[in-house]
PDB file of C-alpha atoms in Angstrom:
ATOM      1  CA  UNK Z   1      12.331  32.565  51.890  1.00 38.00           C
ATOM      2  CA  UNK Z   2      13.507  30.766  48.581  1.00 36.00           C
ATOM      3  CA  UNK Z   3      12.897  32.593  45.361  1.00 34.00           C
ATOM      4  CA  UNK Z   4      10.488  31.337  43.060  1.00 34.00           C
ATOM      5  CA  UNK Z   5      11.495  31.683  39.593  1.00 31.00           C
ATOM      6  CA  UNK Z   6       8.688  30.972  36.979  1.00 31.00           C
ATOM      7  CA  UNK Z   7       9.780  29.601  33.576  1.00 29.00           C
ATOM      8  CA  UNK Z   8       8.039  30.342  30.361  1.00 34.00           C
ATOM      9  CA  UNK Z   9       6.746  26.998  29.232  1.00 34.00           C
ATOM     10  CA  UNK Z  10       8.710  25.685  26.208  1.00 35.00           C
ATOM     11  CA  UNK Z  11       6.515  25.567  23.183  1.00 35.00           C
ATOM     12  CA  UNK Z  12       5.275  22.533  22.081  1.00 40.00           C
ATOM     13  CA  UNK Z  13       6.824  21.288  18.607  1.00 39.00           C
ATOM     14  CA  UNK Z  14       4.701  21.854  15.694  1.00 41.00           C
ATOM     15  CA  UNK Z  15       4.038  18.340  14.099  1.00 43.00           C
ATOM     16  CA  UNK Z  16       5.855  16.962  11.168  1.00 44.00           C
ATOM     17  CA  UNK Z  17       3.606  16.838   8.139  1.00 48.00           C
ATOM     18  CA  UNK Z  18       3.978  14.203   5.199  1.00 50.00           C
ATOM     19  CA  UNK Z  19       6.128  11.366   4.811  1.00 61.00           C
ATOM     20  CA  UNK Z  20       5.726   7.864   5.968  1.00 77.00           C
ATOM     21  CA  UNK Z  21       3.762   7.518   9.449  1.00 84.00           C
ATOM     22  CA  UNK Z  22       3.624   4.242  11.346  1.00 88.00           C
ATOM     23  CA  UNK Z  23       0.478   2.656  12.007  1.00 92.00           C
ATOM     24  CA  UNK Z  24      -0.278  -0.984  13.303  1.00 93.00           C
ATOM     25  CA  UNK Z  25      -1.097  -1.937   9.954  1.00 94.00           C
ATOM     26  CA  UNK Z  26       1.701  -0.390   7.848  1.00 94.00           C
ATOM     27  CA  UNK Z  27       3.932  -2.000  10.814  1.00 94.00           C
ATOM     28  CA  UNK Z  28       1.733  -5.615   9.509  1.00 95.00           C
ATOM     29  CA  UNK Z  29       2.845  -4.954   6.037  1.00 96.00           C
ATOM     30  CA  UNK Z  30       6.172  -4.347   6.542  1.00 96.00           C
ATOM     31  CA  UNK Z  31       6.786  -7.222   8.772  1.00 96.00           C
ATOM     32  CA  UNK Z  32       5.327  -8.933   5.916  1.00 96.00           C
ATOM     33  CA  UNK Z  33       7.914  -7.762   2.936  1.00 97.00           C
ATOM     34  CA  UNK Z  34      10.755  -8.338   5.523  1.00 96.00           C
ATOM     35  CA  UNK Z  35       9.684 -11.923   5.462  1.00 95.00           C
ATOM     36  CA  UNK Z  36       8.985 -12.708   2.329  1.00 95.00           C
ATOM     37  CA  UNK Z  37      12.141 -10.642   1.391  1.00 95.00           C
ATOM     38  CA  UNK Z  38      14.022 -12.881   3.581  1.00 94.00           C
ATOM     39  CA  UNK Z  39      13.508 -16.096   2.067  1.00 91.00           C
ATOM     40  CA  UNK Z  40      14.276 -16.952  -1.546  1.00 89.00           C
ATOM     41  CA  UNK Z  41      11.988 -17.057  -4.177  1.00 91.00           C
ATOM     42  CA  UNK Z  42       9.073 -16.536  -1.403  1.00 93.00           C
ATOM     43  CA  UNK Z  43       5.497 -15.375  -2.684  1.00 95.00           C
ATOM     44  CA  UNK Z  44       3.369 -13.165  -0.962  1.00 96.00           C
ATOM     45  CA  UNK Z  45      -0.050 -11.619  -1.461  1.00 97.00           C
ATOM     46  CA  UNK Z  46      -1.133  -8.567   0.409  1.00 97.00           C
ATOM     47  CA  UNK Z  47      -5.090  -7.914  -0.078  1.00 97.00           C
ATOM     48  CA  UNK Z  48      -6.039  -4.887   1.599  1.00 96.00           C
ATOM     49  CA  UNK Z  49      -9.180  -2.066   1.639  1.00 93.00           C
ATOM     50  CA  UNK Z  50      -8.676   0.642  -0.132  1.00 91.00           C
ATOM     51  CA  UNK Z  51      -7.460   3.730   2.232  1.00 92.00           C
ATOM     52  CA  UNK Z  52      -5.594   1.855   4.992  1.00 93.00           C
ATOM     53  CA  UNK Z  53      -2.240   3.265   3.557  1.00 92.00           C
ATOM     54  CA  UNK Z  54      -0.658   0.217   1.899  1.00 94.00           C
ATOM     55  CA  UNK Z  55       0.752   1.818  -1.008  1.00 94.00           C
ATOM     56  CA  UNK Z  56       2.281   4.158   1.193  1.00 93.00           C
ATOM     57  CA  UNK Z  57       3.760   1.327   3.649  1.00 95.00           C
ATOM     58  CA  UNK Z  58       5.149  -0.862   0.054  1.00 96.00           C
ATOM     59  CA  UNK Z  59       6.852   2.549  -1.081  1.00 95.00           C
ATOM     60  CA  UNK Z  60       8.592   3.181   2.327  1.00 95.00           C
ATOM     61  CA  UNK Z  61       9.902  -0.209   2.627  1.00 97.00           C
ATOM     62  CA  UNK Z  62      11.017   0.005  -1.086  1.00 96.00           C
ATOM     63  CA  UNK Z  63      13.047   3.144  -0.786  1.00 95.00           C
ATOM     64  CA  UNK Z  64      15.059   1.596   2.066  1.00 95.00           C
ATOM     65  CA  UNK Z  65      15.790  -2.144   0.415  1.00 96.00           C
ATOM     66  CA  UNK Z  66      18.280  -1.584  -2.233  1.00 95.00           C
ATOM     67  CA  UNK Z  67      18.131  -3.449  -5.027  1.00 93.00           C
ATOM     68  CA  UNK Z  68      13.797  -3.913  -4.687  1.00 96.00           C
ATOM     69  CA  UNK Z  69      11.728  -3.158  -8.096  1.00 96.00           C
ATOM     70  CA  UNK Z  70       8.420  -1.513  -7.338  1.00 96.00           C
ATOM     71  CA  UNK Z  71       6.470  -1.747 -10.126  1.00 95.00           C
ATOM     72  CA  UNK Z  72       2.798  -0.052 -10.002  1.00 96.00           C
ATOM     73  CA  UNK Z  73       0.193  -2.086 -12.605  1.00 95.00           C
ATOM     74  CA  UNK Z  74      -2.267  -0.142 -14.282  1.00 94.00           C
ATOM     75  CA  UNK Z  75      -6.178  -0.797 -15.114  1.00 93.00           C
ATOM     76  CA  UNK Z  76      -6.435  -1.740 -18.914  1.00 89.00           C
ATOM     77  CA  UNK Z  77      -2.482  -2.511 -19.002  1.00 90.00           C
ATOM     78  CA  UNK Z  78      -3.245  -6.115 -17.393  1.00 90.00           C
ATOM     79  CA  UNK Z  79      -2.047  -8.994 -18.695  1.00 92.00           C
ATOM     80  CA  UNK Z  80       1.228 -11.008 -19.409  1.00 93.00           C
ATOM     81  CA  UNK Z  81       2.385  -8.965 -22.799  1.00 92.00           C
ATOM     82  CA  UNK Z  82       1.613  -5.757 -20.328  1.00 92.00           C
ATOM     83  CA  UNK Z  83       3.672  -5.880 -17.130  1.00 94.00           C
ATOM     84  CA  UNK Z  84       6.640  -7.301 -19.608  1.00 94.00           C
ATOM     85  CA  UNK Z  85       6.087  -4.009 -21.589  1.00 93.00           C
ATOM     86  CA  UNK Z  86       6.159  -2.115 -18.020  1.00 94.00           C
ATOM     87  CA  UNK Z  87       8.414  -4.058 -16.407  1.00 95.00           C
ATOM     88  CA  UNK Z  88      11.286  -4.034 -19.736  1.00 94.00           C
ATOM     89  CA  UNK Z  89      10.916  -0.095 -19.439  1.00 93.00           C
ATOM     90  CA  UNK Z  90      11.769   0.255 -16.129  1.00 94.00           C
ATOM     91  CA  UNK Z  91      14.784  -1.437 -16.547  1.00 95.00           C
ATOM     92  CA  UNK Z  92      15.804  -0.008 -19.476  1.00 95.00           C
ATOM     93  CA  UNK Z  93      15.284  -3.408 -22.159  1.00 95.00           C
ATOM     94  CA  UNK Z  94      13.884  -2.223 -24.757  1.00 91.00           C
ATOM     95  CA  UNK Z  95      10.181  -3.251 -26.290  1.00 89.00           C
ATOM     96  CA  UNK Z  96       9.493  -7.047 -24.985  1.00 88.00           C
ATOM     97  CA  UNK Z  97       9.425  -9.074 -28.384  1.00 87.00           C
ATOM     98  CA  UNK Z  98       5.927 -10.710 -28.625  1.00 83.00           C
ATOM     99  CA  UNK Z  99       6.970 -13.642 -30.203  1.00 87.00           C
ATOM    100  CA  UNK Z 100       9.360 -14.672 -27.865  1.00 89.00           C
ATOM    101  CA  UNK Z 101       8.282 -13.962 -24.061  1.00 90.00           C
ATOM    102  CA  UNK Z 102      10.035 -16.694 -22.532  1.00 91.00           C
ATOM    103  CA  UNK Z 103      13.294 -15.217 -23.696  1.00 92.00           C
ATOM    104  CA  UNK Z 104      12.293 -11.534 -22.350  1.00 93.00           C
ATOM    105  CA  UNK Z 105      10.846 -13.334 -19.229  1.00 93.00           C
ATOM    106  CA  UNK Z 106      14.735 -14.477 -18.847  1.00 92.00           C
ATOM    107  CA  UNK Z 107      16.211 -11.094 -19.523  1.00 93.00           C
ATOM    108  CA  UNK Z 108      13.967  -9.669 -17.210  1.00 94.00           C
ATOM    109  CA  UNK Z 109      14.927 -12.212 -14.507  1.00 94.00           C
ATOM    110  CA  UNK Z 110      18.472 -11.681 -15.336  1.00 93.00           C
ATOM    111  CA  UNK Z 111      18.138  -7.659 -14.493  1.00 93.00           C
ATOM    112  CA  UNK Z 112      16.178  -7.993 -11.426  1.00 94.00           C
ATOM    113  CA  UNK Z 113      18.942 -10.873  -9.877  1.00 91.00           C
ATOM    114  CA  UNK Z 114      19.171 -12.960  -6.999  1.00 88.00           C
ATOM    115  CA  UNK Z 115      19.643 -10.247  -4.610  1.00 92.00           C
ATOM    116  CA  UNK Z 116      16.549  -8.490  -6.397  1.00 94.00           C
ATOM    117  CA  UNK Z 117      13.092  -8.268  -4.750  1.00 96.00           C
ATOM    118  CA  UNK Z 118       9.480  -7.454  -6.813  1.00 97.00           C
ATOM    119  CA  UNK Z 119       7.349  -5.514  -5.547  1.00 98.00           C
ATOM    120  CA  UNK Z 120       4.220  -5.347  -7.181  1.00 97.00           C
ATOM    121  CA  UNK Z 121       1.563  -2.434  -6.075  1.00 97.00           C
ATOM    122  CA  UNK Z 122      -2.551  -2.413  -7.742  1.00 97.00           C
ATOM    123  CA  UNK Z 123      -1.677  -6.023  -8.660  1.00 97.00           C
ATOM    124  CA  UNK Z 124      -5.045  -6.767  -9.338  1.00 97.00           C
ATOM    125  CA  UNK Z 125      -4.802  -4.607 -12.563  1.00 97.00           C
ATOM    126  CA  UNK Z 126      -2.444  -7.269 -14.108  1.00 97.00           C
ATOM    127  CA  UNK Z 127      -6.008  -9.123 -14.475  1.00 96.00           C
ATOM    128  CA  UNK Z 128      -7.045  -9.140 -17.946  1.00 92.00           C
ATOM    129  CA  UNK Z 129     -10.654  -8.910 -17.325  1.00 90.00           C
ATOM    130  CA  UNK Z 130     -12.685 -10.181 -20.684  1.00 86.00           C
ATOM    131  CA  UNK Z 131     -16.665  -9.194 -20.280  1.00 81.00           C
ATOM    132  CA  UNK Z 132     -17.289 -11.499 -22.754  1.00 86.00           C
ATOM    133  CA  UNK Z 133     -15.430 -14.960 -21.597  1.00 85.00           C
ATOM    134  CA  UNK Z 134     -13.000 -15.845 -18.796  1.00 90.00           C
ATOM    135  CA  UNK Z 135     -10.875 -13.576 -17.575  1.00 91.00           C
ATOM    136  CA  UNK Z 136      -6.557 -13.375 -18.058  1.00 93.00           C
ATOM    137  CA  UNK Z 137      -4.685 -14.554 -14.841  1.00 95.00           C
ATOM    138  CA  UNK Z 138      -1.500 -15.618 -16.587  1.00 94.00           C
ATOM    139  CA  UNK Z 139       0.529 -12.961 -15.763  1.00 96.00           C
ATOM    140  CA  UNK Z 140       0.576 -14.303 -11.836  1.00 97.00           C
ATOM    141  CA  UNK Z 141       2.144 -17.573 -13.726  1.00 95.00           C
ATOM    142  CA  UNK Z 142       4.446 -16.108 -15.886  1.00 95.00           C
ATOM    143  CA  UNK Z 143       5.658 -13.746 -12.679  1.00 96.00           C
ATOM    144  CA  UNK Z 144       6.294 -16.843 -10.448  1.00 94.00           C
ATOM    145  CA  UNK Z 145       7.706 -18.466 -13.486  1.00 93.00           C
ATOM    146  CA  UNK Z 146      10.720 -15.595 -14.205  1.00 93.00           C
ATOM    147  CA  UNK Z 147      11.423 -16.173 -10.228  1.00 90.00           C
ATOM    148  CA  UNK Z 148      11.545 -19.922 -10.144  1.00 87.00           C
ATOM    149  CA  UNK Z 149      13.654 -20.888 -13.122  1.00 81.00           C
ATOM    150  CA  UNK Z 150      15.962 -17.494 -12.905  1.00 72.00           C
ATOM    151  CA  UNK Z 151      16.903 -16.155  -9.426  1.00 76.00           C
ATOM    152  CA  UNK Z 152      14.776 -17.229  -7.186  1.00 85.00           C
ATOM    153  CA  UNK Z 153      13.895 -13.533  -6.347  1.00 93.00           C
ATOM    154  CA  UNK Z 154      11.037 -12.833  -4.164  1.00 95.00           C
ATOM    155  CA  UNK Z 155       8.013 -11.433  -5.095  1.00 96.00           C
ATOM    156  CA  UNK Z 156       5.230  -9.371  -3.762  1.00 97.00           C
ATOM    157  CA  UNK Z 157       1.563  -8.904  -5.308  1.00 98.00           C
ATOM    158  CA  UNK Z 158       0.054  -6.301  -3.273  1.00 98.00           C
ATOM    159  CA  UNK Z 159      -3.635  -4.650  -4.367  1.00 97.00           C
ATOM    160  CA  UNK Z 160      -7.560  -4.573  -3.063  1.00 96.00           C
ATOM    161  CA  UNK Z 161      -9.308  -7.383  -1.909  1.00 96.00           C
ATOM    162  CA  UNK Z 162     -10.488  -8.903  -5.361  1.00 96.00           C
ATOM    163  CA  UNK Z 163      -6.914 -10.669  -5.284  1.00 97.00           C
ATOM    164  CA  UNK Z 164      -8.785 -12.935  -3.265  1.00 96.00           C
ATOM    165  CA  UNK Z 165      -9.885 -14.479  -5.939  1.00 96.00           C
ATOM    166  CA  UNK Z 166      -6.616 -15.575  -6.399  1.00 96.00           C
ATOM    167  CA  UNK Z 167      -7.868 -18.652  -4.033  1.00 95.00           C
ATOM    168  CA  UNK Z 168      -9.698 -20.017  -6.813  1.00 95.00           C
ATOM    169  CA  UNK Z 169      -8.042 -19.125 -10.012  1.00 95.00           C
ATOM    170  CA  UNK Z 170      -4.699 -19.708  -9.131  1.00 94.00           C
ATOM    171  CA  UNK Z 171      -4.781 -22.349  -6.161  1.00 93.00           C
ATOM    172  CA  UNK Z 172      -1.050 -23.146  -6.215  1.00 92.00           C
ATOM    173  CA  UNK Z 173      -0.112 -19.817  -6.241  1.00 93.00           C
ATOM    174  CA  UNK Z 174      -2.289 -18.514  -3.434  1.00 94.00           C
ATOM    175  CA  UNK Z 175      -1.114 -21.781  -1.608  1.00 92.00           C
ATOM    176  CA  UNK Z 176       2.357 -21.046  -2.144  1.00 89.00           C
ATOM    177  CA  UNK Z 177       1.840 -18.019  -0.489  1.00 92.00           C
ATOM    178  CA  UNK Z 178       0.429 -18.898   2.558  1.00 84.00           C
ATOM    179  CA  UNK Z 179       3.189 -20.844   3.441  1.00 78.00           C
ATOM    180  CA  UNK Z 180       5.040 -17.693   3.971  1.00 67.00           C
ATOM    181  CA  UNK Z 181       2.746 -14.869   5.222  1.00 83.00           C
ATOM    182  CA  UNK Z 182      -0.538 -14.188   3.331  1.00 93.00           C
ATOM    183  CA  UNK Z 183      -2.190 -10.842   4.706  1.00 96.00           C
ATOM    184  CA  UNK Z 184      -5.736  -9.695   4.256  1.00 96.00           C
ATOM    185  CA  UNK Z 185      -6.369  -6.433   5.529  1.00 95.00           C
ATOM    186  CA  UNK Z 186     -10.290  -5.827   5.499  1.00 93.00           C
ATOM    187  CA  UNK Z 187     -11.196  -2.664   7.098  1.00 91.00           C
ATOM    188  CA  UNK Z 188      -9.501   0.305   8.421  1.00 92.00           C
ATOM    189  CA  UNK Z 189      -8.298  -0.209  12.335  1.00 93.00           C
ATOM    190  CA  UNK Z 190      -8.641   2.338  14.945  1.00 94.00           C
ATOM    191  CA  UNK Z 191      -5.038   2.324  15.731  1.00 94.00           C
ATOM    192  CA  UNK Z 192      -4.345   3.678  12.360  1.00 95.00           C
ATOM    193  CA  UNK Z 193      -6.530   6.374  12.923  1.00 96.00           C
ATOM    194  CA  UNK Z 194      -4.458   6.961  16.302  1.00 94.00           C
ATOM    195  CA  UNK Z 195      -1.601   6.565  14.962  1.00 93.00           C
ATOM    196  CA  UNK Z 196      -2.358   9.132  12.417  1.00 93.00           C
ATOM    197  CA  UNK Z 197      -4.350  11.555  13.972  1.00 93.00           C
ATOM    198  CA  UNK Z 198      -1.217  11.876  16.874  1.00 92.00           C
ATOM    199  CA  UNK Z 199       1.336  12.595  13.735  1.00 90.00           C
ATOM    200  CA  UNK Z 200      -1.063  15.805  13.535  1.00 89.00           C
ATOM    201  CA  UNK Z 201      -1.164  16.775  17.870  1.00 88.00           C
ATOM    202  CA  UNK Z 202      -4.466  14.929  18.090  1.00 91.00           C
ATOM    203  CA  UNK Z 203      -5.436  12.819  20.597  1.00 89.00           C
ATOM    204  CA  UNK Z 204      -8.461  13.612  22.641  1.00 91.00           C
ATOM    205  CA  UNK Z 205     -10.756  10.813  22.249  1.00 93.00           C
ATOM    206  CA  UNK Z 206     -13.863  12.588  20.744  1.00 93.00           C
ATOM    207  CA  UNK Z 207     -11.667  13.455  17.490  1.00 94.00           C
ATOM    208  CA  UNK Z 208     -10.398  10.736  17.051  1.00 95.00           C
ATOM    209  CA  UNK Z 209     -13.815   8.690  17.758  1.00 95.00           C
ATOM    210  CA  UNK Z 210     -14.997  11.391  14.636  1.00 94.00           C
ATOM    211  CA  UNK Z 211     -12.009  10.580  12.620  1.00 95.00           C
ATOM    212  CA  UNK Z 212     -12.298   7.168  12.802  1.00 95.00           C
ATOM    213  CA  UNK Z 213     -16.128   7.054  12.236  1.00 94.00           C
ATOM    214  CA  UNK Z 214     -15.719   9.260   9.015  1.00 95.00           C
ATOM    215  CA  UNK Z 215     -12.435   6.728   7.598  1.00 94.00           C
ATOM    216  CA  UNK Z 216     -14.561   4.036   8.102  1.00 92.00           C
ATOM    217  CA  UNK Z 217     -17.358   5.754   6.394  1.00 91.00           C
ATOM    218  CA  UNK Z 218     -15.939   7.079   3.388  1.00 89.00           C
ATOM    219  CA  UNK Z 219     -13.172   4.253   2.604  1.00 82.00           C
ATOM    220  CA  UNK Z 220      -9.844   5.967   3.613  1.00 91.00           C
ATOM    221  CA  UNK Z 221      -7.217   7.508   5.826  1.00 93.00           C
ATOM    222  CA  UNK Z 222      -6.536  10.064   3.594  1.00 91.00           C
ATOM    223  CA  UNK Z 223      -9.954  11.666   4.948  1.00 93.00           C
ATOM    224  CA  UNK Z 224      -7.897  12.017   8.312  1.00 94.00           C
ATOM    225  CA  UNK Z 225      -5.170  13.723   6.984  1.00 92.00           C
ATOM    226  CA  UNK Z 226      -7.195  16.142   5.105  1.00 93.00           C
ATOM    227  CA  UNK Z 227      -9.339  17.087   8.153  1.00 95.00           C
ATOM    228  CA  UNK Z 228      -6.548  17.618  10.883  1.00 93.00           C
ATOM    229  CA  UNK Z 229      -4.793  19.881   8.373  1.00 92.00           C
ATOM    230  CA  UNK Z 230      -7.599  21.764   7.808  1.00 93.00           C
ATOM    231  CA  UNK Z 231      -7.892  21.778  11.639  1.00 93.00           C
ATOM    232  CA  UNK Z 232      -4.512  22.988  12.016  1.00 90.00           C
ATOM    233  CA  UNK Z 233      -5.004  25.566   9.659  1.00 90.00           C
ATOM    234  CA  UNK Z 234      -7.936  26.355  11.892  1.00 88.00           C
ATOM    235  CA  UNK Z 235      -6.163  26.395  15.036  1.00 87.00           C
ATOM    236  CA  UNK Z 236      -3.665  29.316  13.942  1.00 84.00           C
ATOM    237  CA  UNK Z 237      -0.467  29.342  15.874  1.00 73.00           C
ATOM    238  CA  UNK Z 238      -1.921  27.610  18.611  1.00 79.00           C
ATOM    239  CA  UNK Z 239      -3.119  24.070  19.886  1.00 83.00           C
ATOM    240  CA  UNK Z 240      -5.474  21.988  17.892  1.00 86.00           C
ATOM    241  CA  UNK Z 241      -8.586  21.764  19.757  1.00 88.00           C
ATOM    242  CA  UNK Z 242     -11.457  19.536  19.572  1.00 90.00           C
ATOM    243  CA  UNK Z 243     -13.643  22.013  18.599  1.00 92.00           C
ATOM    244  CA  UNK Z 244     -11.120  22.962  15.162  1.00 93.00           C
ATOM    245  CA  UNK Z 245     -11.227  19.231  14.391  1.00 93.00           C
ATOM    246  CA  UNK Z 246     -15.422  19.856  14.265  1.00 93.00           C
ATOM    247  CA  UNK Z 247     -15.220  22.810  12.114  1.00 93.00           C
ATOM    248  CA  UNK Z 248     -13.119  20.878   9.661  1.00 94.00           C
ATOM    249  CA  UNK Z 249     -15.010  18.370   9.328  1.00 94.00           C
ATOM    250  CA  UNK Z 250     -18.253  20.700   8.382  1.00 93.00           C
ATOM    251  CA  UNK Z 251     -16.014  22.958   6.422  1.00 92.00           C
ATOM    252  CA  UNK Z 252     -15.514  19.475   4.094  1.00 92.00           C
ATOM    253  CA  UNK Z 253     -18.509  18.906   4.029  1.00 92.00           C
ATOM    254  CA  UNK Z 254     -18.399  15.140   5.620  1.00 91.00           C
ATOM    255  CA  UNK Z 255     -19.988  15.416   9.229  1.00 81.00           C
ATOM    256  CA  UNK Z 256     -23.212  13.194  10.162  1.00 64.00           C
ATOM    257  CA  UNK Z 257     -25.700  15.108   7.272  1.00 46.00           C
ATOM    258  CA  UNK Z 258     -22.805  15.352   4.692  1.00 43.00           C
ATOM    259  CA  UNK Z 259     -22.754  11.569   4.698  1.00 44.00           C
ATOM    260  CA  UNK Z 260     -23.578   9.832   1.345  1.00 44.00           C
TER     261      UNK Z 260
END
């Protein structure tokens, strides 16, 4: 009679933590800055939810497209005399001279070039919100203005969903931008939370059905990667169960009667 020889099952590779993980809408976005990147002096606008991971998609594709200027605008910095201060010290200008923006508009144009590509993340902070009158959109002009009478560079303006109101205070520009491909992202998908909750060795479909319940819930993947690493840490040297995912999720605080 044949031998049998019994193998010790291989173990199964701990999951890689961090970085950039692929979800169906990261894979939107980036299909989105390829094509806007591919066609010059293109516009896009990219209105997401907050906590669906588009920050993290815009910095992945900008640290692999050479030459691409990721810029990241910041509430109370809005307006046209504030992304040429930002935008002059990340590429190493000087201070913008406020009496002559068209000129540092052209310098700025000339740095970026024609092989150049803006990327602009938060872009609803370069909004100069007034509460006592109308509100500062000119720095969406004076953007598309430095690409169309320079390089022809394209640009992206990427931020939450009030850049919707883009529609009505800047028509041409949110026109101009559907031409190419607009994106509104308005809630969180379950095949991010898939797609995320798998980069952690989860997969049965009562976690994720929790996961996905609690991101939509509280506004955010982040919530899923802070649960299946507490999970993990949970689970020890061995497999993540279901049952580590629940204990998680009451160690944080956020099941059913944690809920705000």
């Amino acid at each position: 009679m044949a031998e049998v020889l019994k193998f010790d099952k291989k173990a199964e590779a701990p999951p890689v933590l961090g970085g950039f993980v692929s979800t169906p809408t990261t894979q939107n976005i980036m299909r989105t800055l390829e094509l806007v990147d591919a066609t010059p002096g293109a516009i896009t606008v990219i209105a997401a939810a907050p906590g669906i991971g588009k920050t993290t998609a815009l910095r992945s594709f900008w640290n692999r497209r050479p030459g691409a200027l990721m810029v990241t605008a910041v509430d109370g910095e809005g307006g046209t005399w504030g992304v040429a201060c930002q935008l002059m010290q990340i590429l190493d200008l000087g201070v913008p001279n406020s009496r002559n923006l068209m000129e540092e508009r052209q310098r700025i144009a000339e740095a970026i070039g024609g092989d150049g590509l803006l990327l602009i993340d938060e872009a609803q902070y370069l909004v100069r919100r007034n509460t006592r009158g109308a509100d500062d959109w000119s720095a969406f002009d004076w953007l598309r203005a430095m690409s169309e009478e320079a390089f022809a560079f394209p640009i992206a303006f990427v931020g939450d969903l009030s850049l919707l109101e883009l529609a009505d205070k800047r028509g041409g520009l949110w026109r101009r931008a559907g031409e190419g491909r607009r994106l509104v992202l308005r809630s969180i998908e379950r095949g991010d939370v898939e797609g995320l909750a798998a980069n952690f060795g989860l997969s049965d479909p009562a976690s994720v059905e929790a996961l996905y319940q609690i991101a939509r819930r509280e506004g955010g993947l982040g919530y899923v990667a802070t649960i299946a690493k507490r999970a993990l840490q949970a689970a020890g040297l061995g497999r993540v169960e279901g049952a580590h995912v629940l204990a998680a999720i009451e160690y944080l605080n956020l099941n059913r009667l944690g809920a705000k």
